[in-house]
Short mmCIF file of C-alpha atoms and ligand atoms in Angstrom, two decimals:
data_model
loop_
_atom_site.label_atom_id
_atom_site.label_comp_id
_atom_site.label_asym_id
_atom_site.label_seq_id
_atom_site.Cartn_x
_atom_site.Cartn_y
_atom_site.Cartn_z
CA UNK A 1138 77.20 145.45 40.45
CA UNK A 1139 75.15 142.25 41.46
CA UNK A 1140 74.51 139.07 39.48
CA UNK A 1141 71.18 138.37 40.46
CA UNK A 1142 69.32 135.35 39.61
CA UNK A 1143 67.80 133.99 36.65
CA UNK A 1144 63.86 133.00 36.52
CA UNK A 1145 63.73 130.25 34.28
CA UNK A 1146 60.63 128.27 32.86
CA UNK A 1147 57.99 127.06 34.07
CA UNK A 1148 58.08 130.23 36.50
CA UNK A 1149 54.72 131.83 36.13
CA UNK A 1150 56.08 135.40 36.38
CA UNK A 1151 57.57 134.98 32.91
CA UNK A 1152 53.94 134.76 31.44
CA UNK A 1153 52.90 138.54 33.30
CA UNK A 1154 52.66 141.98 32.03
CA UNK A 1155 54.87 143.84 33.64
CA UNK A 1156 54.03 147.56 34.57
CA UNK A 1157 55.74 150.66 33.17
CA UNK A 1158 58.49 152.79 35.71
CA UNK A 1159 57.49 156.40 36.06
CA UNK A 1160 60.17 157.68 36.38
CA UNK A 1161 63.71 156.50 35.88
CA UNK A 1162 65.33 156.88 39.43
CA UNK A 1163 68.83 155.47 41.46
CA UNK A 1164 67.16 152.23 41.89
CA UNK A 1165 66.18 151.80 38.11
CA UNK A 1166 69.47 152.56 37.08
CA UNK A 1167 70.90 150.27 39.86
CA UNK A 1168 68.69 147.55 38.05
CA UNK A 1169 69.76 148.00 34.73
CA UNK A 1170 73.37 147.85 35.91
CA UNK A 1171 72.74 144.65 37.56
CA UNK A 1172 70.75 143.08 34.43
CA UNK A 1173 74.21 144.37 32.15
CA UNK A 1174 76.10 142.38 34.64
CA UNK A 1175 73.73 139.34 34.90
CA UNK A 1176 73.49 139.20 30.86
CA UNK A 1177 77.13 139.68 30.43
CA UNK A 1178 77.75 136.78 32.95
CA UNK A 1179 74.84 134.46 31.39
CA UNK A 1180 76.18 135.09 28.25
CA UNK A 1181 73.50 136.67 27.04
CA UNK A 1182 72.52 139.12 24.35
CA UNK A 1183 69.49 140.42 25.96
CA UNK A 1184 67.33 140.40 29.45
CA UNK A 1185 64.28 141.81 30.61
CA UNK A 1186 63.52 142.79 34.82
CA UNK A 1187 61.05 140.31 34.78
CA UNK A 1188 63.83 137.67 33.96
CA UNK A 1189 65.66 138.52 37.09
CA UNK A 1190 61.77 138.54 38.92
CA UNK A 1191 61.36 142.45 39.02
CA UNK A 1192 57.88 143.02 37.75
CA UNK A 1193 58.98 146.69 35.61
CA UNK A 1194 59.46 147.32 31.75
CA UNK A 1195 62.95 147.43 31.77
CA UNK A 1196 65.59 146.02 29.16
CA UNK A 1197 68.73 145.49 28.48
CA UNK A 1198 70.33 144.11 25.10
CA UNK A 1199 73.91 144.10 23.56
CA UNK A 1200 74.68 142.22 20.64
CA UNK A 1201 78.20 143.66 20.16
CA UNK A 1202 80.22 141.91 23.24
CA UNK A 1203 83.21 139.52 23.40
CA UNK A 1204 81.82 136.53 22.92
CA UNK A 1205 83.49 135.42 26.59
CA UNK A 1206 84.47 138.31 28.92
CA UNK A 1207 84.57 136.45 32.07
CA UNK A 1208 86.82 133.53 30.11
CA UNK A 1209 88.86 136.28 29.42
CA UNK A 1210 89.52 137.77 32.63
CA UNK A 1211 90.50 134.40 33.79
CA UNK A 1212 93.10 134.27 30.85
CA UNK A 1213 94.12 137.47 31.59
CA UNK A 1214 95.37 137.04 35.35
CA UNK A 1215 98.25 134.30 33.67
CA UNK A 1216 99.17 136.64 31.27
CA UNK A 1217 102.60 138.00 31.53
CA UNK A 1218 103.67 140.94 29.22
CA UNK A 1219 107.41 139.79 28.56
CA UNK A 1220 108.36 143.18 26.95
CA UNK A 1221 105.61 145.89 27.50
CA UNK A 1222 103.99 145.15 23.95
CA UNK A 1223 100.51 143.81 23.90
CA UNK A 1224 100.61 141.84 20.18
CA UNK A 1225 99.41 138.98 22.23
CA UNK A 1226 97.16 140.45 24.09
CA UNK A 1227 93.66 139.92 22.97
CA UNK A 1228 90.99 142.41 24.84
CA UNK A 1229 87.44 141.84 24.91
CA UNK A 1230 85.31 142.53 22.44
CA UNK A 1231 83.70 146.30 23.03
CA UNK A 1232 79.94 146.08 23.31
CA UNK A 1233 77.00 148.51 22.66
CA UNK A 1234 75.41 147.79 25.64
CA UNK A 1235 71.71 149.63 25.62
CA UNK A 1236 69.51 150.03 28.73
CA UNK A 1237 66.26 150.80 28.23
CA UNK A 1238 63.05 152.33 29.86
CA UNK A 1239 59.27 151.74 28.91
CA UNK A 1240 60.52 150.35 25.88
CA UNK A 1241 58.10 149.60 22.39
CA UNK A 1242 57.74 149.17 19.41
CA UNK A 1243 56.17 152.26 17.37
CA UNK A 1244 57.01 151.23 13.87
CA UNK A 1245 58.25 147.81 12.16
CA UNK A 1246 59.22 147.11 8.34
CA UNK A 1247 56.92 144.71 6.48
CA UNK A 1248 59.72 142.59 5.09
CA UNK A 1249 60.18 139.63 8.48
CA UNK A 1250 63.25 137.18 8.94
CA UNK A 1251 63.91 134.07 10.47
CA UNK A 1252 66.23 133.47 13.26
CA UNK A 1253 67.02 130.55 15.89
CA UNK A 1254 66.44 132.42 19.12
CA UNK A 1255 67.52 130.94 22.34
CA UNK A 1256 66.20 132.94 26.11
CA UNK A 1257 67.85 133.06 29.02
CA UNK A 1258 65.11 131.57 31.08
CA UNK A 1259 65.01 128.29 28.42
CA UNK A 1260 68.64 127.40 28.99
CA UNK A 1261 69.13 125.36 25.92
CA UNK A 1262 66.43 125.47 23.84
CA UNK A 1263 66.52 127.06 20.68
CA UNK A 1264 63.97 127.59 17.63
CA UNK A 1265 63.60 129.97 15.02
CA UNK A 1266 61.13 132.75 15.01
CA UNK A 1267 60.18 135.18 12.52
CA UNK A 1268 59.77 138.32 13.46
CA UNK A 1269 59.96 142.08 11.34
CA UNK A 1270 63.65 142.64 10.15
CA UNK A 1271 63.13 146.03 11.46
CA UNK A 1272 61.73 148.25 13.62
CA UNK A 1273 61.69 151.43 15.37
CA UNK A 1274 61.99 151.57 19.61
CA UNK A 1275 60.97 154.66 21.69
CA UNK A 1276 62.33 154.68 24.99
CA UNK A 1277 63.57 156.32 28.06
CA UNK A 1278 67.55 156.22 28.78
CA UNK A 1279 68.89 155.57 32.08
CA UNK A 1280 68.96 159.42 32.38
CA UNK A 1281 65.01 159.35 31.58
CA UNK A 1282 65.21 161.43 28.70
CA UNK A 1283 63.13 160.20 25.09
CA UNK A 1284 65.24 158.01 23.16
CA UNK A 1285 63.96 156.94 19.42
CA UNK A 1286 66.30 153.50 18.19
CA UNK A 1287 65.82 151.86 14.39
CA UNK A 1288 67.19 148.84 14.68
CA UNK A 1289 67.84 145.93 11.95
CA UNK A 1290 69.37 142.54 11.75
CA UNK A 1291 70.06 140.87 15.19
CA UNK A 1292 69.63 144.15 17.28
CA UNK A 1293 66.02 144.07 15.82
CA UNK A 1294 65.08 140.42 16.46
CA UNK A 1295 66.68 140.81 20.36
CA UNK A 1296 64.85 144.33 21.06
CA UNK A 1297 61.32 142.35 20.24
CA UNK A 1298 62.03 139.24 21.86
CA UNK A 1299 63.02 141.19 25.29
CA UNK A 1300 59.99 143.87 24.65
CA UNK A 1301 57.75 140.65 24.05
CA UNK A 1302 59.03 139.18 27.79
CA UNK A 1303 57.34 142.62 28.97
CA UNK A 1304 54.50 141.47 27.69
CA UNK A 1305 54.55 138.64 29.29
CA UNK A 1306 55.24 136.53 25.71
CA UNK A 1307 58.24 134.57 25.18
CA UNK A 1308 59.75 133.07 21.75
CA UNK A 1309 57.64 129.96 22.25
CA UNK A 1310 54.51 131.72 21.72
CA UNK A 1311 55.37 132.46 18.19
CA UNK A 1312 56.56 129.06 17.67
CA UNK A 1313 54.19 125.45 16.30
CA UNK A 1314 52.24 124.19 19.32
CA UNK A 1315 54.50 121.04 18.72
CA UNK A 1316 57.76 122.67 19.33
CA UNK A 1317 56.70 124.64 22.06
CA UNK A 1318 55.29 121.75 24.19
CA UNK A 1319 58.40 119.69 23.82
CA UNK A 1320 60.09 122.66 24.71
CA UNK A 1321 57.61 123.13 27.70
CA UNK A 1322 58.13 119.41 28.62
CA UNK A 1323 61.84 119.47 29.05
CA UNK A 1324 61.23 123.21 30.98
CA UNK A 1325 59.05 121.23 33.19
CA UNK A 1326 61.28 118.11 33.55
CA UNK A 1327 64.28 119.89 34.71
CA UNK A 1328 62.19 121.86 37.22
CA UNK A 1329 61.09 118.41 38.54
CA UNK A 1330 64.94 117.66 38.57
CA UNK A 1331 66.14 120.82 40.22
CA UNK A 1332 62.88 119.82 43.16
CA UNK A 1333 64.25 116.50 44.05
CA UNK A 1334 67.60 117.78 43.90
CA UNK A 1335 67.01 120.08 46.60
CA UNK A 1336 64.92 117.79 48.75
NI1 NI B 1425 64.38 135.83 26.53
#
């Protein structure tokens, strides 16, 4: 599995529609291996292709992991099992990772919930969004066949933000005009940074 690279604002892919996969081949499911991995390493809960600057509607979200895995590995290799029993020993949190084809959104419940979302490709900006507490996801698995989700809480709120990003919308459209232009600012000042940086 790769880590790939993360696009990060002001890139103007984030702001396209990206197009639907026809069908779920090798390479798709090489993709949403690589996006698990890229998350997972990000710490992330969610990612969408176009977030690692592959223009398909493709998702991934888990919002069961270890809060650190790749802390934990690192623990791990210093770990010495004095007598074969593992009370010490604390594994990573299991997941519920879920990869996801041509994912949307085909029914949502009228009751809608705040939460303070953060993206990947806004590293360190965070405001809260209300979106439906729940909704229902059709999609294809990474085997192509029909999957139907209903999802609620957290699961819900990350399955719309990373459906949104394949819409080309990210959590600061549904913000105030305020918030989101500081938060565009800073995007745009630490792009400036990054530019001279390299220069
Ligand atoms: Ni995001």
């Amino acid at each position: 599995m790769t880590i790939l690279p993360i696009v990060v604002s002001p890139d103007p892919r984030l702001k396209q529609v990206s197009a639907p996969v026809d069908e779920v081949t090798d390479e798709i499911r090489t993709l949403l291996d690589d996006m698990l991995e890229t998350m997972y390493y990000a710490k992330g809960i969610g990612l969408s292709a176009v977030q690692v600057g592959v223009m398909k509607r493709v998702v991934v979200v888990d919002v069961e992991w270890g809060s650190s895995r790749y802390d934990q590995e690192d623990e791990d290799d210093d770990h010495v099992h004095h007598d074969g029993c593992c009370h010490h020993y604390e594994a990573p949190e299991p997941g519920n990772p879920i990869k996801m084809v041509n994912p949307e959104v085909i029914a949502s419940s009228d009751h809608n919930v705040p939460y303070n979302e953060g993206c990947l490709s806004f590293p360190a900006q965070y405001s809260e969004v209300i979106r439906p507490d729940a909704v229902t996801v059709r999609y294809l698995d990474e085997h192509g066949k029909e999957q139907i989700l209903e999802a609620e809480g957290l699961l819900a709120t990350c399955i719309q933000h990373e459906i949104d990003h394949t819409n080309g919308i990210t959590f600061v459209d549904h913000i105030s005009k305020i918030k989101r232009d500081m938060i565009l600012r800073k995007m745009k000042k630490a792009e400036k940074l990054r530019a001279s940086e390299m220069e």
